[in-house]
Amino acid sequence: MGVREAEEFYAPIKERLAEKIKGKLLKEIRSSLESSLDFKLPQGIEEGIAEELKVYKAEHEFNKIIKFISGIDSREVSEEEKKKEVREKCLALVYQGENAIMKIRKVLGETNPKEAAPGTVRKDFGLDIIKNGAHASDSSLSAEREMKIIQIEKDDISEIVERHYGRI
């Protein structure tokens, strides 16, 4: 998956990242600043600081995801380079049927491998919340959007299989 595809594919999580990060920042800011500055902060000041910082921290975390998925740091390449086709491919499996999304998400486990049940893909193969072993859409709308981005109608796998194993 190229940089441009990865940015588009994971764009919806950027805002959710910011909100999750804000909660973590709120917990850290008061204690960190009070110990560093050696005085008590006014009540509620951490709310404004967290609100400002969440955007930068979310962008940083988002860029880590894009780099992991594409192999390229999106901050270090031009817009033209982001559009280039990449050699690395991802394998997308499309599950259909009643409750398909719920069923596959159960097989994969929680997004965070540390919270996933034993025997799930993410528990057994995931390393952390970014390198978690697999992706599954969270809704049919997300699935439709994601399939368009990765151009699911293209059959890239046949060419790869034939190159390595011959015509089947």
CSV table of N, CA and C in Angstrom, one decimal:
chain,number,residue,atom,x,y,z
A,1,MET,N,0.9,-1.2,0.0
A,1,MET,CA,0.0,0.0,0.0
A,1,MET,C,0.9,1.2,0.0
A,2,GLY,N,0.7,2.1,-0.9
A,2,GLY,CA,1.4,3.3,-1.0
A,2,GLY,C,1.1,4.4,0.0
A,3,VAL,N,1.9,5.4,0.1
A,3,VAL,CA,1.6,6.5,1.1
A,3,VAL,C,0.3,7.1,0.9
A,4,ARG,N,-0.1,7.5,-0.3
A,4,ARG,CA,-1.3,8.2,-0.5
A,4,ARG,C,-2.5,7.3,-0.2
A,5,GLU,N,-2.4,6.0,-0.5
A,5,GLU,CA,-3.5,5.0,-0.2
A,5,GLU,C,-3.6,4.9,1.3
A,6,ALA,N,-2.5,4.8,2.0
A,6,ALA,CA,-2.5,4.6,3.4
A,6,ALA,C,-3.1,5.8,4.1
A,7,GLU,N,-2.7,7.0,3.7
A,7,GLU,CA,-3.2,8.2,4.3
A,7,GLU,C,-4.8,8.3,4.1
A,8,GLU,N,-5.2,7.9,3.0
A,8,GLU,CA,-6.7,7.9,2.7
A,8,GLU,C,-7.4,6.8,3.5
A,9,PHE,N,-6.8,5.6,3.5
A,9,PHE,CA,-7.3,4.5,4.2
A,9,PHE,C,-7.5,4.7,5.7
A,10,TYR,N,-6.5,5.3,6.3
A,10,TYR,CA,-6.5,5.4,7.7
A,10,TYR,C,-7.0,6.8,8.2
A,11,ALA,N,-7.4,7.7,7.2
A,11,ALA,CA,-7.8,9.1,7.6
A,11,ALA,C,-8.9,9.1,8.7
A,12,PRO,N,-9.9,8.2,8.7
A,12,PRO,CA,-10.9,8.3,9.7
A,12,PRO,C,-10.4,8.2,11.2
A,13,ILE,N,-9.3,7.5,11.3
A,13,ILE,CA,-8.8,7.3,12.7
A,13,ILE,C,-8.1,8.5,13.3
A,14,LYS,N,-7.7,9.4,12.4
A,14,LYS,CA,-6.9,10.6,12.9
A,14,LYS,C,-7.7,11.4,14.0
A,15,GLU,N,-9.0,11.6,13.8
A,15,GLU,CA,-9.7,12.4,14.8
A,15,GLU,C,-9.9,11.5,16.0
A,16,ARG,N,-10.2,10.2,15.9
A,16,ARG,CA,-10.3,9.4,17.0
A,16,ARG,C,-9.0,9.3,17.8
A,17,LEU,N,-7.9,9.3,17.1
A,17,LEU,CA,-6.6,9.3,17.8
A,17,LEU,C,-6.5,10.6,18.7
A,18,ALA,N,-6.9,11.7,18.1
A,18,ALA,CA,-6.7,13.0,18.8
A,18,ALA,C,-7.5,12.9,20.1
A,19,GLU,N,-8.7,12.4,20.1
A,19,GLU,CA,-9.6,12.4,21.3
A,19,GLU,C,-9.0,11.4,22.3
A,20,LYS,N,-8.5,10.2,21.9
A,20,LYS,CA,-7.9,9.3,22.8
A,20,LYS,C,-6.7,9.8,23.4
A,21,ILE,N,-5.9,10.5,22.6
A,21,ILE,CA,-4.6,11.1,23.1
A,21,ILE,C,-4.9,12.2,24.1
A,22,LYS,N,-6.0,13.0,23.9
A,22,LYS,CA,-6.3,14.1,24.8
A,22,LYS,C,-6.5,13.5,26.2
A,23,GLY,N,-7.2,12.4,26.3
A,23,GLY,CA,-7.4,11.8,27.6
A,23,GLY,C,-6.1,11.4,28.3
A,24,LYS,N,-5.2,10.9,27.5
A,24,LYS,CA,-3.9,10.5,28.1
A,24,LYS,C,-3.1,11.8,28.5
A,25,LEU,N,-3.1,12.8,27.6
A,25,LEU,CA,-2.4,14.0,27.9
A,25,LEU,C,-2.9,14.7,29.2
A,26,LEU,N,-4.2,14.7,29.4
A,26,LEU,CA,-4.8,15.3,30.6
A,26,LEU,C,-4.2,14.7,31.9
A,27,LYS,N,-4.1,13.4,31.8
A,27,LYS,CA,-3.5,12.6,33.0
A,27,LYS,C,-2.0,13.0,33.2
A,28,GLU,N,-1.3,13.2,32.1
A,28,GLU,CA,0.1,13.4,32.3
A,28,GLU,C,0.5,14.9,32.5
A,29,ILE,N,-0.2,15.8,31.9
A,29,ILE,CA,0.2,17.2,31.9
A,29,ILE,C,0.4,17.8,33.3
A,30,ARG,N,-0.6,17.6,34.2
A,30,ARG,CA,-0.6,18.2,35.5
A,30,ARG,C,0.6,17.7,36.3
A,31,SER,N,0.8,16.4,36.4
A,31,SER,CA,1.9,15.9,37.2
A,31,SER,C,3.2,16.3,36.6
A,32,SER,N,3.3,16.2,35.3
A,32,SER,CA,4.6,16.5,34.7
A,32,SER,C,5.0,17.9,34.8
A,33,LEU,N,4.1,18.8,34.6
A,33,LEU,CA,4.4,20.3,34.7
A,33,LEU,C,4.6,20.7,36.1
A,34,GLU,N,3.8,20.2,37.0
A,34,GLU,CA,3.9,20.6,38.4
A,34,GLU,C,5.3,20.2,39.0
A,35,SER,N,5.7,19.0,38.6
A,35,SER,CA,7.0,18.5,39.1
A,35,SER,C,8.2,19.2,38.4
A,36,SER,N,8.0,19.5,37.1
A,36,SER,CA,9.1,20.2,36.4
A,36,SER,C,9.2,21.7,36.8
A,37,LEU,N,8.0,22.3,37.0
A,37,LEU,CA,8.0,23.8,37.3
A,37,LEU,C,8.1,24.1,38.8
A,38,ASP,N,7.8,23.0,39.6
A,38,ASP,CA,7.9,23.1,41.0
A,38,ASP,C,6.9,24.1,41.6
A,39,PHE,N,5.7,24.1,41.1
A,39,PHE,CA,4.5,24.9,41.7
A,39,PHE,C,3.2,24.3,41.2
A,40,LYS,N,2.2,24.6,41.9
A,40,LYS,CA,0.8,24.1,41.6
A,40,LYS,C,0.2,24.8,40.4
A,41,LEU,N,-0.3,24.1,39.5
A,41,LEU,CA,-0.9,24.7,38.3
A,41,LEU,C,-2.4,25.1,38.7
A,42,PRO,N,-2.9,26.2,38.1
A,42,PRO,CA,-4.3,26.5,38.3
A,42,PRO,C,-5.2,25.4,37.8
A,43,GLN,N,-6.3,25.2,38.5
A,43,GLN,CA,-7.2,24.1,38.2
A,43,GLN,C,-7.8,24.3,36.8
A,44,GLY,N,-7.8,23.2,36.0
A,44,GLY,CA,-8.3,23.2,34.7
A,44,GLY,C,-7.4,23.7,33.5
A,45,ILE,N,-6.2,24.1,33.9
A,45,ILE,CA,-5.3,24.6,32.8
A,45,ILE,C,-4.9,23.5,31.9
A,46,GLU,N,-4.8,22.3,32.4
A,46,GLU,CA,-4.4,21.2,31.6
A,46,GLU,C,-5.3,20.9,30.4
A,47,GLU,N,-6.6,21.3,30.6
A,47,GLU,CA,-7.6,21.1,29.5
A,47,GLU,C,-7.2,21.8,28.2
A,48,GLY,N,-6.8,23.1,28.4
A,48,GLY,CA,-6.4,23.9,27.2
A,48,GLY,C,-5.1,23.4,26.6
A,49,ILE,N,-4.2,23.0,27.5
A,49,ILE,CA,-2.9,22.5,27.0
A,49,ILE,C,-3.1,21.2,26.2
A,50,ALA,N,-3.9,20.3,26.8
A,50,ALA,CA,-4.2,19.0,26.1
A,50,ALA,C,-4.9,19.3,24.8
A,51,GLU,N,-5.8,20.2,24.7
A,51,GLU,CA,-6.6,20.5,23.5
A,51,GLU,C,-5.6,21.0,22.4
A,52,GLU,N,-4.6,21.8,22.8
A,52,GLU,CA,-3.6,22.2,21.8
A,52,GLU,C,-2.7,21.1,21.3
A,53,LEU,N,-2.2,20.3,22.3
A,53,LEU,CA,-1.2,19.3,22.0
A,53,LEU,C,-1.8,18.1,21.3
A,54,LYS,N,-3.0,17.8,21.5
A,54,LYS,CA,-3.6,16.5,20.9
A,54,LYS,C,-3.5,16.5,19.4
A,55,VAL,N,-3.6,17.6,18.7
A,55,VAL,CA,-3.5,17.6,17.3
A,55,VAL,C,-2.1,17.2,16.8
A,56,TYR,N,-1.0,17.7,17.5
A,56,TYR,CA,0.3,17.4,17.2
A,56,TYR,C,0.7,16.0,17.5
A,57,LYS,N,0.3,15.5,18.6
A,57,LYS,CA,0.6,14.1,19.0
A,57,LYS,C,-0.2,13.2,18.1
A,58,ALA,N,-1.4,13.5,17.8
A,58,ALA,CA,-2.2,12.6,16.9
A,58,ALA,C,-1.6,12.5,15.5
A,59,GLU,N,-1.1,13.6,15.0
A,59,GLU,CA,-0.4,13.7,13.7
A,59,GLU,C,0.8,12.8,13.8
A,60,HIS,N,1.6,12.9,14.9
A,60,HIS,CA,2.8,12.1,15.1
A,60,HIS,C,2.4,10.6,15.1
A,61,GLU,N,1.4,10.2,15.8
A,61,GLU,CA,1.0,8.8,15.9
A,61,GLU,C,0.5,8.3,14.5
A,62,PHE,N,-0.3,9.2,13.8
A,62,PHE,CA,-0.8,8.9,12.5
A,62,PHE,C,0.3,8.6,11.5
A,63,ASN,N,1.4,9.4,11.6
A,63,ASN,CA,2.5,9.3,10.7
A,63,ASN,C,3.2,7.9,11.0
A,64,LYS,N,3.3,7.5,12.2
A,64,LYS,CA,3.8,6.2,12.6
A,64,LYS,C,3.1,5.1,11.9
A,65,ILE,N,1.8,5.2,11.9
A,65,ILE,CA,0.9,4.2,11.3
A,65,ILE,C,1.2,4.2,9.7
A,66,ILE,N,1.2,5.3,9.1
A,66,ILE,CA,1.5,5.4,7.7
A,66,ILE,C,2.8,4.8,7.3
A,67,LYS,N,3.8,5.1,8.1
A,67,LYS,CA,5.2,4.6,7.9
A,67,LYS,C,5.2,3.1,8.0
A,68,PHE,N,4.5,2.5,9.0
A,68,PHE,CA,4.4,1.1,9.2
A,68,PHE,C,3.8,0.4,8.0
A,69,ILE,N,2.6,1.0,7.6
A,69,ILE,CA,1.9,0.4,6.5
A,69,ILE,C,2.6,0.5,5.1
A,70,SER,N,3.1,1.7,4.8
A,70,SER,CA,3.7,2.0,3.5
A,70,SER,C,5.2,1.8,3.5
A,71,GLY,N,5.9,1.8,4.6
A,71,GLY,CA,7.3,1.7,4.6
A,71,GLY,C,8.0,3.0,4.4
A,72,ILE,N,7.2,4.1,4.3
A,72,ILE,CA,7.8,5.4,3.9
A,72,ILE,C,7.3,6.4,4.9
A,73,ASP,N,8.2,7.3,5.4
A,73,ASP,CA,7.8,8.4,6.3
A,73,ASP,C,7.2,9.5,5.4
A,74,SER,N,5.9,9.7,5.5
A,74,SER,CA,5.1,10.6,4.7
A,74,SER,C,5.6,12.0,4.8
A,75,ARG,N,6.2,12.3,5.9
A,75,ARG,CA,6.7,13.7,6.1
A,75,ARG,C,8.0,14.0,5.3
A,76,GLU,N,8.6,12.9,4.8
A,76,GLU,CA,9.9,13.1,4.2
A,76,GLU,C,9.9,12.9,2.6
A,77,VAL,N,8.6,12.8,2.1
A,77,VAL,CA,8.5,12.7,0.6
A,77,VAL,C,7.6,13.7,0.1
A,78,SER,N,7.8,14.0,-1.2
A,78,SER,CA,6.9,15.0,-1.8
A,78,SER,C,5.5,14.5,-2.1
A,79,GLU,N,4.6,15.3,-2.4
A,79,GLU,CA,3.3,14.9,-2.8
A,79,GLU,C,3.3,14.0,-4.0
A,80,GLU,N,4.2,14.3,-4.9
A,80,GLU,CA,4.3,13.5,-6.2
A,80,GLU,C,4.8,12.1,-5.8
A,81,GLU,N,5.8,12.0,-4.9
A,81,GLU,CA,6.3,10.7,-4.5
A,81,GLU,C,5.2,9.8,-3.7
A,82,LYS,N,4.3,10.5,-3.0
A,82,LYS,CA,3.3,9.8,-2.3
A,82,LYS,C,2.3,9.1,-3.2
A,83,LYS,N,2.2,9.6,-4.5
A,83,LYS,CA,1.3,9.0,-5.4
A,83,LYS,C,1.9,7.7,-6.1
A,84,LYS,N,3.2,7.5,-6.0
A,84,LYS,CA,3.9,6.5,-6.8
A,84,LYS,C,3.4,5.1,-6.3
A,85,GLU,N,3.4,4.2,-7.3
A,85,GLU,CA,3.0,2.8,-7.1
A,85,GLU,C,4.2,2.2,-6.2
A,86,VAL,N,3.8,1.3,-5.3
A,86,VAL,CA,4.8,0.7,-4.5
A,86,VAL,C,4.9,-0.8,-4.9
A,87,ARG,N,6.1,-1.4,-4.5
A,87,ARG,CA,6.3,-2.8,-4.8
A,87,ARG,C,5.6,-3.7,-3.8
A,88,GLU,N,5.5,-3.2,-2.6
A,88,GLU,CA,4.8,-4.0,-1.5
A,88,GLU,C,3.3,-4.1,-1.8
A,89,LYS,N,2.8,-5.2,-1.5
A,89,LYS,CA,1.3,-5.4,-1.7
A,89,LYS,C,0.7,-5.9,-0.4
A,90,CYS,N,-0.5,-5.6,-0.2
A,90,CYS,CA,-1.3,-6.1,0.9
A,90,CYS,C,-2.3,-7.1,0.4
A,91,LEU,N,-2.6,-8.1,1.2
A,91,LEU,CA,-3.6,-9.1,0.8
A,91,LEU,C,-4.9,-8.8,1.5
A,92,ALA,N,-5.9,-8.5,0.7
A,92,ALA,CA,-7.2,-8.2,1.3
A,92,ALA,C,-8.1,-9.3,1.0
A,93,LEU,N,-8.7,-9.8,2.1
A,93,LEU,CA,-9.7,-10.8,2.0
A,93,LEU,C,-11.1,-10.2,2.3
A,94,VAL,N,-12.1,-10.5,1.4
A,94,VAL,CA,-13.4,-9.9,1.6
A,94,VAL,C,-14.3,-11.0,2.1
A,95,TYR,N,-14.8,-10.8,3.3
A,95,TYR,CA,-15.8,-11.7,3.8
A,95,TYR,C,-17.2,-11.2,3.6
A,96,GLN,N,-18.1,-12.1,3.2
A,96,GLN,CA,-19.5,-11.7,2.9
A,96,GLN,C,-20.4,-12.6,3.7
A,97,GLY,N,-21.6,-12.1,3.9
A,97,GLY,CA,-22.6,-12.9,4.6
A,97,GLY,C,-23.1,-12.2,5.8
A,98,GLU,N,-24.1,-12.9,6.5
A,98,GLU,CA,-24.7,-12.3,7.6
A,98,GLU,C,-23.7,-12.1,8.8
A,99,ASN,N,-23.7,-10.9,9.3
A,99,ASN,CA,-22.8,-10.6,10.4
A,99,ASN,C,-21.3,-10.8,10.1
A,100,ALA,N,-20.9,-10.7,8.8
A,100,ALA,CA,-19.5,-11.0,8.4
A,100,ALA,C,-18.5,-10.1,9.2
A,101,ILE,N,-18.8,-8.8,9.4
A,101,ILE,CA,-17.9,-7.9,10.0
A,101,ILE,C,-17.7,-8.3,11.5
A,102,MET,N,-18.8,-8.6,12.2
A,102,MET,CA,-18.7,-9.0,13.6
A,102,MET,C,-17.9,-10.3,13.7
A,103,LYS,N,-18.2,-11.3,12.8
A,103,LYS,CA,-17.5,-12.6,12.9
A,103,LYS,C,-16.0,-12.5,12.7
A,104,ILE,N,-15.6,-11.7,11.6
A,104,ILE,CA,-14.2,-11.6,11.4
A,104,ILE,C,-13.5,-10.8,12.5
A,105,ARG,N,-14.1,-9.8,13.0
A,105,ARG,CA,-13.5,-9.0,14.1
A,105,ARG,C,-13.4,-9.9,15.4
A,106,LYS,N,-14.3,-10.8,15.6
A,106,LYS,CA,-14.2,-11.8,16.7
A,106,LYS,C,-12.9,-12.7,16.5
A,107,VAL,N,-12.7,-13.2,15.3
A,107,VAL,CA,-11.6,-14.0,15.0
A,107,VAL,C,-10.3,-13.3,15.2
A,108,LEU,N,-10.3,-12.0,14.7
A,108,LEU,CA,-9.1,-11.2,14.9
A,108,LEU,C,-8.8,-10.8,16.3
A,109,GLY,N,-9.8,-10.5,17.1
A,109,GLY,CA,-9.6,-10.0,18.5
A,109,GLY,C,-9.6,-8.5,18.6
A,110,GLU,N,-9.4,-8.1,19.8
A,110,GLU,CA,-9.3,-6.6,20.1
A,110,GLU,C,-8.2,-6.0,19.3
A,111,THR,N,-8.3,-4.7,18.9
A,111,THR,CA,-7.3,-4.0,18.2
A,111,THR,C,-5.9,-4.0,18.9
A,112,ASN,N,-6.0,-3.9,20.2
A,112,ASN,CA,-4.8,-3.9,21.0
A,112,ASN,C,-4.5,-5.4,21.4
A,113,PRO,N,-3.4,-6.0,20.9
A,113,PRO,CA,-3.1,-7.4,21.1
A,113,PRO,C,-3.1,-7.7,22.6
A,114,LYS,N,-2.7,-6.8,23.4
A,114,LYS,CA,-2.6,-7.0,24.9
A,114,LYS,C,-4.0,-7.3,25.5
A,115,GLU,N,-5.1,-6.8,24.8
A,115,GLU,CA,-6.4,-6.9,25.3
A,115,GLU,C,-7.2,-8.0,24.6
A,116,ALA,N,-6.6,-8.6,23.5
A,116,ALA,CA,-7.2,-9.6,22.7
A,116,ALA,C,-7.3,-10.9,23.4
A,117,ALA,N,-8.3,-11.7,23.1
A,117,ALA,CA,-8.5,-13.0,23.8
A,117,ALA,C,-7.5,-14.0,23.2
A,118,PRO,N,-7.0,-15.0,24.0
A,118,PRO,CA,-6.1,-16.0,23.6
A,118,PRO,C,-6.7,-16.8,22.3
A,119,GLY,N,-5.9,-17.1,21.4
A,119,GLY,CA,-6.3,-17.8,20.2
A,119,GLY,C,-6.8,-16.9,19.1
A,120,THR,N,-6.8,-15.6,19.3
A,120,THR,CA,-7.2,-14.7,18.2
A,120,THR,C,-5.9,-14.3,17.4
A,121,VAL,N,-6.1,-13.8,16.2
A,121,VAL,CA,-5.0,-13.4,15.3
A,121,VAL,C,-4.2,-12.4,16.0
A,122,ARG,N,-4.8,-11.4,16.6
A,122,ARG,CA,-4.0,-10.3,17.2
A,122,ARG,C,-3.3,-10.7,18.4
A,123,LYS,N,-3.9,-11.5,19.2
A,123,LYS,CA,-3.2,-12.0,20.5
A,123,LYS,C,-2.0,-12.8,20.1
A,124,ASP,N,-2.2,-13.7,19.1
A,124,ASP,CA,-1.1,-14.6,18.7
A,124,ASP,C,0.0,-14.0,17.8
A,125,PHE,N,-0.4,-13.0,17.0
A,125,PHE,CA,0.6,-12.5,16.0
A,125,PHE,C,0.8,-11.0,16.2
A,126,GLY,N,0.0,-10.3,16.9
A,126,GLY,CA,0.1,-8.8,17.0
A,126,GLY,C,1.2,-8.5,18.0
A,127,LEU,N,1.9,-7.4,17.8
A,127,LEU,CA,2.9,-6.9,18.6
A,127,LEU,C,2.5,-5.7,19.5
A,128,ASP,N,1.8,-4.8,18.9
A,128,ASP,CA,1.2,-3.6,19.6
A,128,ASP,C,0.0,-3.1,18.8
A,129,ILE,N,-0.5,-2.0,19.2
A,129,ILE,CA,-1.7,-1.5,18.6
A,129,ILE,C,-1.5,-1.1,17.1
A,130,ILE,N,-0.3,-0.8,16.7
A,130,ILE,CA,-0.1,-0.5,15.3
A,130,ILE,C,0.2,-1.8,14.5
A,131,LYS,N,1.1,-2.6,15.0
A,131,LYS,CA,1.5,-3.8,14.4
A,131,LYS,C,0.7,-4.9,15.0
A,132,ASN,N,-0.6,-4.9,14.7
A,132,ASN,CA,-1.5,-5.8,15.4
A,132,ASN,C,-1.9,-7.0,14.6
A,133,GLY,N,-1.3,-7.3,13.5
A,133,GLY,CA,-1.5,-8.6,12.8
A,133,GLY,C,-2.5,-8.5,11.7
A,134,ALA,N,-3.5,-7.6,11.8
A,134,ALA,CA,-4.5,-7.6,10.7
A,134,ALA,C,-5.4,-6.4,10.9
A,135,HIS,N,-6.1,-6.1,9.8
A,135,HIS,CA,-7.1,-5.0,9.8
A,135,HIS,C,-8.5,-5.6,9.5
A,136,ALA,N,-9.5,-5.1,10.1
A,136,ALA,CA,-10.9,-5.4,9.7
A,136,ALA,C,-11.7,-4.2,9.8
A,137,SER,N,-12.5,-4.0,8.8
A,137,SER,CA,-13.4,-2.9,8.8
A,137,SER,C,-14.4,-2.9,10.0
A,138,ASP,N,-14.7,-1.7,10.5
A,138,ASP,CA,-15.6,-1.7,11.6
A,138,ASP,C,-17.1,-1.5,11.2
A,139,SER,N,-17.4,-1.4,10.0
A,139,SER,CA,-18.8,-1.2,9.5
A,139,SER,C,-18.8,-1.5,8.0
A,140,SER,N,-20.0,-1.7,7.5
A,140,SER,CA,-20.1,-2.0,6.1
A,140,SER,C,-19.8,-0.7,5.3
A,141,LEU,N,-20.1,0.5,5.8
A,141,LEU,CA,-19.7,1.7,5.1
A,141,LEU,C,-18.2,1.8,5.1
A,142,SER,N,-17.5,1.5,6.2
A,142,SER,CA,-16.0,1.5,6.2
A,142,SER,C,-15.5,0.5,5.2
A,143,ALA,N,-16.1,-0.6,5.1
A,143,ALA,CA,-15.6,-1.7,4.2
A,143,ALA,C,-15.7,-1.2,2.8
A,144,GLU,N,-16.8,-0.6,2.4
A,144,GLU,CA,-17.0,-0.1,1.0
A,144,GLU,C,-15.9,0.9,0.7
A,145,ARG,N,-15.7,1.9,1.6
A,145,ARG,CA,-14.7,2.9,1.4
A,145,ARG,C,-13.3,2.3,1.3
A,146,GLU,N,-13.0,1.4,2.1
A,146,GLU,CA,-11.7,0.8,2.1
A,146,GLU,C,-11.4,0.0,0.9
A,147,MET,N,-12.4,-0.8,0.4
A,147,MET,CA,-12.3,-1.6,-0.8
A,147,MET,C,-12.0,-0.7,-2.0
A,148,LYS,N,-12.6,0.5,-2.1
A,148,LYS,CA,-12.4,1.4,-3.2
A,148,LYS,C,-10.9,1.9,-3.1
A,149,ILE,N,-10.5,2.2,-1.9
A,149,ILE,CA,-9.1,2.7,-1.8
A,149,ILE,C,-8.1,1.7,-2.3
A,150,ILE,N,-8.2,0.5,-1.8
A,150,ILE,CA,-7.2,-0.5,-2.2
A,150,ILE,C,-7.5,-1.2,-3.5
A,151,GLN,N,-8.6,-0.7,-4.2
A,151,GLN,CA,-8.9,-1.2,-5.5
A,151,GLN,C,-9.1,-2.7,-5.5
A,152,ILE,N,-10.0,-3.2,-4.7
A,152,ILE,CA,-10.3,-4.6,-4.5
A,152,ILE,C,-10.6,-5.4,-5.8
A,153,GLU,N,-11.2,-4.6,-6.8
A,153,GLU,CA,-11.5,-5.3,-8.0
A,153,GLU,C,-10.3,-5.7,-8.9
A,154,LYS,N,-9.2,-5.1,-8.6
A,154,LYS,CA,-7.9,-5.5,-9.3
A,154,LYS,C,-7.5,-6.9,-8.7
A,155,ASP,N,-7.2,-7.8,-9.5
A,155,ASP,CA,-6.8,-9.1,-9.1
A,155,ASP,C,-5.2,-9.2,-9.1
A,156,ASP,N,-4.6,-8.7,-8.1
A,156,ASP,CA,-3.1,-8.7,-8.1
A,156,ASP,C,-2.6,-10.0,-7.6
A,157,ILE,N,-3.4,-10.8,-6.9
A,157,ILE,CA,-2.9,-12.0,-6.3
A,157,ILE,C,-2.6,-13.1,-7.3
A,158,SER,N,-3.4,-13.2,-8.3
A,158,SER,CA,-3.2,-14.3,-9.3
A,158,SER,C,-1.8,-14.2,-10.0
A,159,GLU,N,-1.4,-12.9,-10.3
A,159,GLU,CA,-0.1,-12.7,-10.9
A,159,GLU,C,1.0,-13.2,-9.9
A,160,ILE,N,0.9,-12.8,-8.7
A,160,ILE,CA,1.9,-13.2,-7.7
A,160,ILE,C,2.0,-14.7,-7.5
A,161,VAL,N,0.8,-15.3,-7.4
A,161,VAL,CA,0.8,-16.8,-7.2
A,161,VAL,C,1.4,-17.5,-8.4
A,162,GLU,N,1.0,-17.1,-9.6
A,162,GLU,CA,1.5,-17.7,-10.8
A,162,GLU,C,3.1,-17.5,-10.9
A,163,ARG,N,3.6,-16.3,-10.5
A,163,ARG,CA,5.0,-16.1,-10.6
A,163,ARG,C,5.8,-17.0,-9.7
A,164,HIS,N,5.2,-17.4,-8.6
A,164,HIS,CA,5.9,-18.2,-7.6
A,164,HIS,C,5.6,-19.7,-7.7
A,165,TYR,N,4.4,-20.0,-8.2
A,165,TYR,CA,3.9,-21.4,-8.2
A,165,TYR,C,3.5,-21.9,-9.5
A,166,GLY,N,3.5,-21.1,-10.5
A,166,GLY,CA,3.0,-21.5,-11.8
A,166,GLY,C,1.5,-21.4,-11.9
A,167,ARG,N,1.0,-21.6,-13.1
A,167,ARG,CA,-0.4,-21.4,-13.3
A,167,ARG,C,-1.2,-22.5,-12.6
A,168,ILE,N,-2.2,-22.2,-11.9
A,168,ILE,CA,-3.0,-23.2,-11.2
A,168,ILE,C,-4.3,-23.5,-11.9
